XYZ file of C-alpha atoms in Angstrom:
680
model
C 21.390 -65.218 30.410
C 18.408 -66.179 28.217
C 18.495 -65.533 24.460
C 15.701 -62.920 24.802
C 17.545 -61.015 27.500
C 20.779 -61.242 25.502
C 19.053 -59.821 22.419
C 17.543 -56.996 24.504
C 20.923 -56.184 26.031
C 22.558 -56.157 22.597
C 19.779 -53.948 21.205
C 20.226 -51.493 24.088
C 23.976 -51.409 23.488
C 23.326 -50.486 19.853
C 20.842 -47.785 20.881
C 23.305 -46.336 23.387
C 26.115 -46.423 20.820
C 23.887 -44.594 18.336
C 23.012 -41.961 20.930
C 26.672 -41.515 21.807
C 27.546 -41.022 18.147
C 24.820 -38.394 17.759
C 25.858 -36.754 21.017
C 29.514 -36.528 19.960
C 28.525 -34.971 16.629
C 26.418 -32.305 18.339
C 29.212 -31.683 20.840
C 31.832 -31.222 18.103
C 29.663 -28.563 16.468
C 28.800 -26.890 19.780
C 32.318 -26.775 21.231
C 33.709 -23.634 19.655
C 37.426 -23.065 19.280
C 38.745 -19.602 20.201
C 40.931 -19.473 17.096
C 37.984 -20.039 14.747
C 35.650 -17.829 16.749
C 37.926 -14.774 16.926
C 38.861 -15.032 13.255
C 35.161 -15.107 12.364
C 34.545 -12.042 14.570
C 37.391 -10.210 12.878
C 36.110 -11.051 9.410
C 32.946 -9.102 10.256
C 34.773 -5.882 11.188
C 33.998 -3.099 8.751
C 36.100 0.047 8.584
C 34.159 3.074 7.414
C 37.130 5.266 6.543
C 40.774 4.640 7.326
C 41.497 8.375 7.014
C 44.623 10.114 5.753
C 46.862 9.327 8.702
C 49.830 6.963 8.455
C 51.204 4.579 11.081
C 54.684 3.232 11.731
C 55.817 0.378 13.952
C 58.471 0.279 16.629
C 59.178 -2.604 19.008
C 59.577 -2.168 22.747
C 63.227 -3.293 22.463
C 64.012 -0.211 20.358
C 62.720 2.202 22.990
C 65.666 2.379 25.371
C 67.944 5.406 25.362
C 67.473 7.875 22.512
C 63.796 7.329 21.900
C 63.196 10.955 20.898
C 65.701 10.714 18.027
C 64.174 7.459 16.781
C 60.652 8.880 16.665
C 61.925 12.153 15.165
C 63.275 10.240 12.162
C 60.019 8.334 11.595
C 57.764 10.003 8.975
C 54.401 8.578 10.086
C 51.688 10.506 11.989
C 51.024 7.637 14.406
C 53.578 5.421 16.142
C 52.501 1.904 17.135
C 54.598 0.440 19.957
C 54.515 -3.342 20.291
C 55.984 -6.237 22.235
C 59.145 -7.776 20.746
C 58.168 -11.442 20.671
C 55.044 -11.775 18.565
C 53.068 -10.442 15.623
C 51.189 -7.218 15.108
C 47.696 -8.075 13.874
C 46.867 -7.211 10.271
C 43.951 -5.280 11.708
C 46.109 -3.162 14.004
C 47.151 -0.410 11.584
C 43.771 0.142 9.907
C 41.877 -0.003 13.227
C 44.252 2.396 14.965
C 44.256 4.830 12.034
C 40.473 4.654 11.816
C 40.115 5.214 15.571
C 42.461 8.188 15.722
C 40.857 9.726 12.656
C 37.456 9.558 14.382
C 38.905 10.817 17.692
C 41.235 13.684 16.680
C 41.629 14.887 20.278
C 42.994 11.582 21.592
C 46.761 11.131 21.814
C 46.922 7.595 23.174
C 45.115 4.318 22.399
C 45.682 0.653 23.265
C 44.187 -2.668 22.172
C 43.709 -6.269 23.270
C 45.972 -9.227 22.673
C 46.232 -13.008 22.573
C 48.902 -15.647 21.971
C 49.775 -17.434 18.742
C 51.169 -20.963 18.546
C 53.729 -22.288 16.061
C 51.096 -23.451 13.557
C 49.305 -20.100 13.690
C 46.540 -21.170 16.069
C 45.499 -18.408 18.453
C 44.863 -18.993 22.180
C 44.642 -17.226 25.566
C 42.998 -13.882 24.810
C 43.594 -10.963 27.150
C 40.592 -8.655 26.951
C 41.250 -5.358 28.723
C 39.074 -2.724 30.395
C 38.554 0.771 29.032
C 40.726 3.528 30.436
C 41.339 2.783 34.100
C 43.573 5.452 35.640
C 43.957 3.765 39.020
C 44.807 0.410 37.462
C 47.347 2.143 35.187
C 49.156 3.620 38.188
C 49.390 0.127 39.692
C 50.641 -1.621 36.537
C 51.112 -1.060 32.810
C 47.937 -2.894 31.806
C 48.161 -1.626 28.191
C 50.290 -4.728 27.698
C 51.772 -5.607 24.323
C 50.491 -2.879 22.009
C 49.549 0.786 22.122
C 49.773 3.762 19.777
C 50.456 7.488 20.140
C 50.315 10.542 17.919
C 53.932 11.186 16.921
C 53.761 14.956 17.442
C 52.388 14.564 20.974
C 54.947 11.887 21.828
C 57.840 14.069 20.604
C 56.665 16.969 22.761
C 56.536 14.745 25.853
C 59.885 13.072 25.120
C 61.534 16.454 24.694
C 60.333 17.427 28.194
C 61.525 14.084 29.555
C 64.986 14.719 28.093
C 65.169 18.200 29.634
C 64.056 16.836 33.013
C 66.497 13.925 32.860
C 63.696 11.336 32.917
C 64.776 9.335 29.861
C 65.827 5.895 31.069
C 68.052 3.140 29.737
C 65.053 0.892 30.425
C 62.663 0.679 27.482
C 59.835 -0.298 29.802
C 60.261 2.765 31.999
C 60.536 5.093 29.006
C 57.293 3.795 27.552
C 55.502 3.838 30.903
C 56.563 7.428 31.557
C 55.610 8.461 28.020
C 52.109 6.984 28.374
C 51.716 8.396 31.879
C 52.555 11.924 30.768
C 50.355 11.717 27.650
C 47.457 10.477 29.777
C 48.024 13.233 32.329
C 48.120 15.957 29.661
C 44.828 14.785 28.169
C 43.148 14.892 31.623
C 43.248 11.120 32.059
C 43.707 11.489 35.818
C 40.932 14.044 36.261
C 37.186 13.739 36.791
C 35.330 13.237 33.487
C 32.491 15.358 32.160
C 29.084 14.569 33.665
C 27.062 12.104 31.594
C 30.073 10.697 29.709
C 29.542 7.122 30.860
C 31.717 5.481 28.210
C 33.800 8.381 26.861
C 37.387 8.445 28.103
C 40.444 10.631 27.468
C 42.531 7.556 26.612
C 41.251 5.261 23.870
C 40.735 1.516 23.942
C 40.135 -0.482 20.762
C 38.321 -3.566 22.012
C 39.758 -5.909 19.381
C 42.871 -8.108 19.359
C 45.739 -6.070 17.885
C 48.731 -8.203 18.876
C 49.577 -11.924 18.997
C 52.247 -12.855 21.578
C 54.487 -15.849 21.024
C 54.809 -16.290 24.776
C 52.971 -14.936 27.790
C 54.430 -11.464 28.406
C 55.229 -10.195 31.864
C 53.320 -7.314 33.431
C 55.259 -4.134 34.196
C 54.729 -2.777 37.658
C 53.941 0.895 38.032
C 56.963 3.144 38.480
C 54.860 5.785 40.217
C 53.923 5.632 43.898
C 50.422 4.446 44.663
C 48.200 7.511 44.589
C 46.678 8.582 47.897
C 45.832 11.922 49.470
C 46.992 12.471 53.033
C 43.777 12.272 55.050
C 45.368 12.991 58.423
C 42.952 14.831 60.669
C 39.886 14.127 58.519
C 36.892 12.903 60.500
C 35.252 9.807 59.001
C 31.618 9.092 59.849
C 31.076 5.318 59.874
C 27.397 4.557 59.248
C 26.341 1.058 60.366
C 22.740 -0.133 59.852
C 21.918 -2.833 62.415
C 18.987 -4.554 64.117
C 18.783 -7.336 66.687
C 22.372 -8.517 66.218
C 24.163 -6.910 69.193
C 26.839 -9.620 69.396
C 27.611 -9.326 65.683
C 27.673 -5.532 65.911
C 29.917 -5.739 68.982
C 32.372 -8.011 67.132
C 32.442 -5.564 64.218
C 33.089 -2.525 66.424
C 35.627 -4.292 68.620
C 37.646 -5.449 65.622
C 37.360 -1.920 64.190
C 38.677 -0.291 67.367
C 41.354 -2.922 67.954
C 42.861 -3.151 64.470
C 42.349 0.307 62.960
C 45.401 2.548 63.068
C 43.554 5.664 61.923
C 41.654 7.080 64.924
C 39.571 10.017 63.642
C 36.264 8.244 63.143
C 32.720 8.476 64.464
C 30.292 5.537 64.630
C 26.684 6.266 63.636
C 24.623 3.137 64.366
C 21.159 3.178 62.796
C 18.719 0.677 64.322
C 15.317 0.085 62.695
C 13.720 -1.704 65.645
C 15.736 -4.052 67.832
C 13.990 -5.625 70.801
C 14.122 -3.648 74.045
C 16.680 -6.062 75.444
C 18.971 -5.770 72.410
C 18.474 -2.019 72.307
C 19.840 -1.725 75.844
C 22.901 -3.800 74.913
C 23.652 -1.501 71.955
C 23.052 1.636 74.014
C 25.549 0.356 76.580
C 28.070 -0.395 73.817
C 27.830 3.148 72.403
C 27.932 4.711 75.883
C 31.145 2.819 76.640
C 32.693 4.010 73.371
C 31.848 7.607 74.208
C 33.296 7.276 77.717
C 36.530 5.944 76.251
C 36.697 8.837 73.759
C 36.259 11.311 76.657
C 34.175 13.702 74.584
C 36.596 14.251 71.676
C 34.309 12.349 69.293
C 30.638 11.575 69.886
C 29.415 8.206 68.664
C 25.706 8.071 67.875
C 22.930 5.493 68.212
C 19.784 6.251 66.190
C 16.817 4.079 67.119
C 13.703 4.293 64.961
C 11.434 1.241 64.528
C 10.410 0.810 60.880
C 10.495 -1.803 58.103
C 13.996 -2.616 56.873
C 15.135 -0.004 54.346
C 18.893 0.067 53.932
C 18.807 3.265 51.870
C 16.687 5.189 54.354
C 18.817 4.008 57.281
C 22.039 5.107 55.550
C 20.558 8.480 54.622
C 19.444 8.954 58.238
C 22.963 8.175 59.364
C 24.447 10.764 57.006
C 22.035 13.462 58.256
C 22.889 12.709 61.871
C 26.645 12.484 61.311
C 28.974 15.232 62.431
C 29.048 18.264 60.128
C 32.824 18.160 60.521
C 33.106 14.820 58.716
C 34.235 15.075 55.084
C 34.303 11.318 54.545
C 31.569 8.705 54.860
C 32.063 4.988 55.327
C 29.026 2.741 54.952
C 29.713 -0.493 56.786
C 27.650 -3.609 57.453
C 27.419 -4.757 61.045
C 28.716 -8.201 59.991
C 32.223 -7.057 59.014
C 35.497 -8.005 60.654
C 38.563 -5.782 60.333
C 41.824 -7.554 59.518
C 44.570 -4.995 58.845
C 45.672 -1.793 60.625
C 45.974 0.461 57.541
C 42.642 -0.407 55.912
C 40.773 2.775 56.853
C 43.496 5.213 55.859
C 43.921 3.422 52.516
C 40.205 3.718 51.745
C 40.103 7.327 52.908
C 43.299 8.316 51.090
C 41.943 6.967 47.807
C 38.505 8.529 48.324
C 40.096 11.962 48.808
C 41.493 11.989 45.242
C 39.321 14.477 43.294
C 38.568 12.118 40.352
C 37.621 9.190 42.614
C 34.020 8.531 43.620
C 33.176 5.434 45.632
C 35.913 3.195 47.044
C 35.373 -0.450 47.987
C 37.512 -3.220 49.448
C 38.114 -6.919 48.904
C 35.716 -8.945 51.049
C 36.311 -12.592 51.921
C 34.020 -15.100 53.581
C 35.001 -15.452 57.260
C 38.055 -17.508 58.232
C 38.717 -18.440 54.612
C 40.373 -17.329 51.386
C 37.055 -17.479 49.488
C 36.150 -14.293 47.660
C 32.830 -12.590 48.319
C 33.505 -9.244 46.609
C 36.219 -7.644 44.478
C 33.951 -5.168 42.724
C 30.578 -5.225 40.962
C 30.258 -5.796 37.226
C 27.297 -4.490 35.245
C 26.209 -7.512 33.194
C 23.134 -7.527 30.997
C 21.434 -9.837 33.486
C 22.178 -7.267 36.172
C 24.907 -6.302 38.659
C 27.150 -9.254 39.516
C 29.991 -10.146 41.894
C 32.593 -11.645 39.562
C 35.026 -14.118 41.178
C 32.587 -14.784 44.038
C 33.176 -18.161 45.740
C 36.613 -18.577 44.113
C 39.839 -18.866 46.084
C 41.819 -15.687 46.614
C 44.976 -17.812 46.779
C 44.851 -17.940 42.975
C 45.320 -14.928 40.716
C 42.282 -14.644 38.449
C 42.197 -13.221 34.918
C 45.374 -11.160 34.826
C 45.123 -10.035 38.425
C 41.484 -8.994 38.819
C 41.716 -9.888 42.518
C 45.055 -8.158 42.999
C 45.990 -4.496 43.315
C 43.760 -1.529 42.481
C 40.987 -1.630 39.855
C 38.430 0.789 38.511
C 34.953 -0.735 38.617
C 31.374 0.151 37.750
C 30.330 -0.268 41.385
C 31.322 -1.660 44.777
C 29.209 -3.179 47.512
C 27.654 -1.035 50.223
C 28.862 -3.545 52.797
C 32.070 -1.487 52.911
C 31.915 1.682 50.842
C 33.889 4.896 51.331
C 33.325 8.275 49.646
C 33.536 11.986 50.260
C 30.380 13.490 51.697
C 30.308 15.973 48.806
C 30.285 13.106 46.274
C 27.472 11.381 48.187
C 25.279 14.492 48.036
C 26.188 15.247 44.407
C 24.994 11.750 43.475
C 21.721 12.248 45.403
C 22.406 9.815 48.235
C 20.765 6.394 48.503
C 17.466 5.928 46.653
C 14.897 5.076 49.297
C 12.599 3.280 46.818
C 15.414 0.705 46.593
C 14.881 -0.547 50.115
C 16.818 -3.805 50.037
C 18.735 -4.543 46.837
C 20.757 -2.515 44.317
C 20.746 0.662 46.433
C 24.559 0.609 46.663
C 24.814 -0.136 42.937
C 22.428 2.704 42.118
C 24.516 5.137 44.140
C 27.731 3.984 42.451
C 26.111 4.269 39.008
C 25.022 7.830 39.811
C 28.590 8.598 40.866
C 29.893 7.038 37.626
C 27.407 9.104 35.586
C 28.606 12.243 37.400
C 32.073 11.642 35.906
C 33.940 10.040 38.803
C 35.946 6.819 38.728
C 34.842 4.170 41.229
C 37.613 2.027 42.684
C 38.067 -1.262 44.526
C 41.210 -1.804 46.599
C 42.264 -5.435 46.604
C 45.059 -4.522 49.020
C 42.392 -3.858 51.654
C 40.782 -7.081 52.882
C 37.935 -7.632 55.358
C 35.876 -10.636 56.411
C 32.168 -10.358 55.596
C 29.520 -12.530 57.245
C 27.206 -11.901 54.286
C 23.456 -11.292 54.681
C 23.154 -12.373 58.320
C 20.630 -9.592 58.916
C 18.054 -10.467 56.261
C 19.011 -13.686 54.495
C 19.946 -14.136 50.856
C 18.032 -12.137 48.272
C 17.262 -15.106 46.064
C 16.126 -17.672 48.640
C 12.348 -17.363 48.007
C 10.094 -16.513 45.085
C 8.788 -13.487 46.989
C 12.306 -12.149 47.451
C 13.175 -13.012 43.860
C 10.212 -10.980 42.590
C 11.227 -8.082 44.840
C 14.750 -8.358 43.472
C 13.478 -8.156 39.891
C 11.295 -5.153 40.732
C 14.226 -3.314 42.281
C 16.399 -4.256 39.311
C 13.754 -2.691 37.052
C 13.892 0.528 39.109
C 17.700 0.499 38.864
C 17.806 0.322 35.084
C 14.866 2.635 34.617
C 16.988 5.238 36.424
C 20.149 4.374 34.512
C 18.979 3.452 31.024
C 22.171 4.510 29.279
C 24.111 2.051 31.457
C 21.981 -1.036 30.762
C 24.192 -3.807 29.393
C 27.330 -1.631 29.549
C 30.410 -1.757 31.714
C 33.559 0.009 30.462
C 35.680 -2.100 32.797
C 34.308 -5.414 31.476
C 35.034 -6.400 27.877
C 32.350 -7.015 25.244
C 33.938 -10.419 24.463
C 33.439 -11.698 28.030
C 30.258 -13.487 29.150
C 27.521 -10.971 29.961
C 24.278 -12.962 29.616
C 24.726 -15.282 32.575
C 26.405 -15.544 35.962
C 29.820 -17.180 35.753
C 32.313 -16.525 38.516
C 35.396 -16.419 36.303
C 36.134 -13.865 33.582
C 35.243 -16.114 30.659
C 35.373 -15.389 26.906
C 31.892 -15.392 25.461
C 32.496 -17.874 22.633
C 30.944 -20.914 24.361
C 28.054 -18.951 25.882
C 27.020 -16.532 23.146
C 23.241 -16.354 22.807
C 21.612 -15.891 19.434
C 18.288 -14.168 20.053
C 17.447 -14.698 16.383
C 16.621 -18.352 17.143
C 13.162 -19.461 15.967
C 10.200 -18.975 18.305
C 9.338 -22.177 20.128
C 5.887 -23.696 19.870
C 3.913 -24.795 22.908
C 1.516 -27.671 23.368
C -0.657 -28.683 26.298
C 0.550 -31.760 28.171
C -2.858 -33.375 28.678
C -1.514 -35.900 31.147
C 0.226 -33.130 33.088
C 3.483 -35.123 32.981
C 1.873 -37.636 35.361
C 3.334 -40.580 33.428
C 6.798 -39.247 34.346
C 8.233 -40.029 37.763
C 9.161 -36.966 39.795
C 12.728 -37.525 40.974
C 15.364 -35.242 42.510
C 18.089 -37.024 40.536
C 16.862 -34.922 37.606
C 18.354 -31.501 38.308
C 17.199 -28.246 36.743
C 18.681 -24.798 37.184
C 16.900 -21.829 35.624
C 19.428 -19.010 35.293
C 17.450 -16.545 33.240
C 13.712 -16.182 32.830
C 12.797 -12.787 31.506
C 10.617 -10.645 29.315
C 12.439 -10.485 25.973
C 11.868 -6.759 25.459
C 13.283 -5.982 28.908
C 16.179 -8.351 28.211
C 17.085 -6.428 25.068
C 16.443 -2.842 26.111
C 16.359 -2.703 29.901
C 12.762 -1.414 30.232
C 9.335 -3.025 29.865
C 7.333 -2.898 26.640
C 4.569 -1.131 28.570
C 6.950 1.663 29.604
C 8.266 1.913 26.045
C 4.740 2.355 24.677
C 4.030 5.044 27.285
C 7.044 6.878 25.905
C 5.822 6.416 22.307
C 8.646 4.045 21.445
C 8.048 1.416 18.795
C 7.612 -2.104 20.134
C 8.176 -4.764 17.474
C 6.311 -8.080 17.512
C 9.714 -9.774 17.288
C 10.614 -8.310 20.675
C 7.513 -9.485 22.533
C 7.890 -12.773 24.308
C 9.969 -14.537 26.928
C 13.499 -15.891 27.038
C 14.439 -18.856 29.247
C 17.922 -20.203 29.886
C 19.367 -22.784 32.240
C 20.830 -26.265 32.585
C 19.604 -29.760 33.395
C 21.154 -33.180 33.958
C 20.401 -36.566 35.510
C 22.672 -37.607 38.363
C 23.980 -41.114 37.802
C 22.469 -41.344 34.308
C 23.969 -41.356 30.827
C 23.032 -37.829 29.822
C 23.706 -38.509 26.144
C 20.570 -40.664 26.050
C 17.922 -38.240 27.338
C 15.407 -36.245 25.352
C 14.507 -33.049 27.249
C 11.367 -30.900 27.138
C 10.770 -27.708 29.101
C 7.549 -27.500 31.121
C 5.410 -24.601 32.323
C 2.836 -25.521 34.976
C 0.043 -23.059 35.771
C 0.288 -22.688 39.543
C -3.433 -22.110 40.090
C -4.925 -24.514 37.541
C -2.218 -27.178 37.356
C -2.299 -27.232 33.532
C 1.104 -28.125 32.053
C 2.499 -26.817 28.757
C 5.411 -28.386 26.864
C 8.028 -26.223 25.128
C 10.892 -27.526 22.979
C 14.364 -26.288 23.869
C 17.708 -25.758 22.184
C 20.657 -27.582 23.709
C 23.800 -25.647 24.663
C 27.378 -26.710 25.402
C 28.219 -25.800 29.022
C 31.888 -26.357 29.878
C 31.345 -24.754 33.298
C 28.763 -27.411 34.230
C 31.003 -30.125 32.808
C 33.826 -28.905 35.052
C 31.606 -29.014 38.149
C 30.273 -32.504 37.307
C 33.509 -34.276 36.435
C 32.187 -37.503 38.015
C 29.025 -37.580 35.852
C 28.550 -39.100 32.398
C 28.117 -36.964 29.258
C 27.229 -33.660 30.892
C 28.830 -31.411 28.271
C 25.490 -30.512 26.644
C 23.546 -29.708 29.786
C 22.618 -26.137 28.820
C 19.266 -25.213 27.321
C 17.476 -22.103 26.129
C 14.218 -21.246 24.443
C 12.263 -18.253 23.188
C 8.463 -18.200 23.311
C 5.902 -15.692 22.065
C 3.903 -13.684 24.598
C 0.636 -15.353 23.567
C 1.900 -18.934 23.294
C 0.253 -19.912 26.600
C -2.542 -18.197 28.573
C -1.658 -15.420 31.052
C -0.821 -16.575 34.563
C 1.908 -17.630 36.949
C 3.838 -20.702 35.854
C 6.316 -22.965 37.588
C 9.241 -23.941 35.336
C 10.251 -27.583 35.138
C 11.703 -30.155 32.794
C 10.940 -33.730 31.825
C 13.318 -36.231 30.267
C 12.848 -39.514 28.495
C 15.644 -42.050 28.145
C 15.772 -42.973 24.453
C 17.417 -46.278 25.330
C 15.084 -47.427 28.124
C 11.639 -46.799 29.566
C 12.883 -44.323 32.143
C 10.828 -41.094 32.310
C 11.627 -38.389 34.861
C 10.255 -34.976 35.736
C 11.312 -32.295 38.204
C 10.460 -28.686 38.955
C 12.616 -25.674 39.697
C 11.641 -23.009 42.218
C 11.525 -20.382 39.458
C 8.308 -18.862 38.137
C 7.406 -17.214 34.842
C 4.682 -14.571 35.000
C 2.977 -14.257 31.610
C 1.178 -10.949 31.394
C -2.330 -10.573 30.060
């Protein structure tokens, strides 16, 4: 090697080493530790008034046998029950006293928990949902700490003694105590209409207990709650068009595997070809011949543009008046277990229950497609999608029975009366979010929506119309329908009582992930913008530079769920600080040393080709790091930026990114398929 080349190589090594040192420093600051993060959160908690109540502690181990006598001798107003092996948080007493002072009608409250190591470092948080009656009946999800009013507990324990229900098992005593307290305060009844986040059992969404080891979960001692639906007619509404073989597979698996036999198919076709229409007509005619007139299956044929909501509403109108239950089912479903229909129906017949969904897997696999819908700030999301159902995720979210904000319309059961009370499917939501809208209306009416993870079906997702996000046209339609959804349900925007405030809500992550690594600070400075006169032409366009744009939104809508224009129409104040755009995503170079690249966000005017440069803030992304374990220095692949509404001229812009290797002459550019529409 020549001296010149040797000097250049040595100089590059020094540059790379310097970049690595800088990169590691940024990474150390960006990689938050749960222990530090949660302690900082707790230091910001302010108690307005602790009240005049007092609280005493009793461990679970002390609750076997004569529990009534033990509580009778305690002088405090509130009794805090806690796991044996661990520490009650210093915040537990004041938070519980404060909560029960502010909620004098509540008898029962529980909190969250984590684990504490020998040196006092805290790990493994368990963030719980708000009151979930159906989950409670499946398992004692309160976990390691809960509190009761002493007077109410004594009254219940006295009844338990008289009825001979006091057990030598501390776990069973506590479970029965909580069950009866919850039942007496209407915890297993329909809520008042409009009370979207008010529950008869309290949940303090802060960590109140630190376990020294991972505690076990108590199974419910009460039988799983179902209403006998024998003899009830279920109308099964199936929208379908031009997929006779898929529809036939669905119906054949339904007939073959379903033990419950009182059902009526209502197939709604919005315009199959004449050939396919004849195939479906023959299928329905055969079904009716086999039923011999006891049940009439229907085929509704009406050519029109695809509108899932309208088709489902048509099916309900045409269904038998005798049917008390409705099942909305996609034509691309496969039935797997004999008791699935009676389980869905039995749960839907419970008076407090609204919509009931099932676990859906991708065909011939254990990969999850749906275990309930979560209402994130970015919109409704399928948590755990694409993960293996062989694993148990986040304290059993894919096991047993769970209360949820919504469930997918691909398989959705409810009473006909609930459907009509909620107003049916909104026909202005033709393609997306119509099922979510219906479930939200049911939730707002005071019902509890449920997903049964003990009912599993295969779902050949979106065969009929493709994936919603596969084109910019469909993406724009999706955003428009999302806007309609949250305009109708403003009080729900950014809220989900069954999804904790300390879990990620600003982006789509499959797992239930604590927010500490992904928390977004919208108080970041506004980014400047400058015209890229060369239009990034000196940068080589290369697919090895990857860019994913996860969020690109109007900042006002991001914060409040409605547009600034709508807010002004309603005479709401619109601050200058809320007017602009928020962009978030990730970027990396395949095969490159990602510690060495300088990144700049680009906006390219689609019509004029003018390119604008916007600086970005770098974000630690452990999820991307996990996916790219074979790539170099991809910890800091996340980016986000906030730009004023007038920073670039109005128009439609393609979002891209360009990178420059600080240690070589390499310059790369690439474009996403996402667009930003800047309003005039």
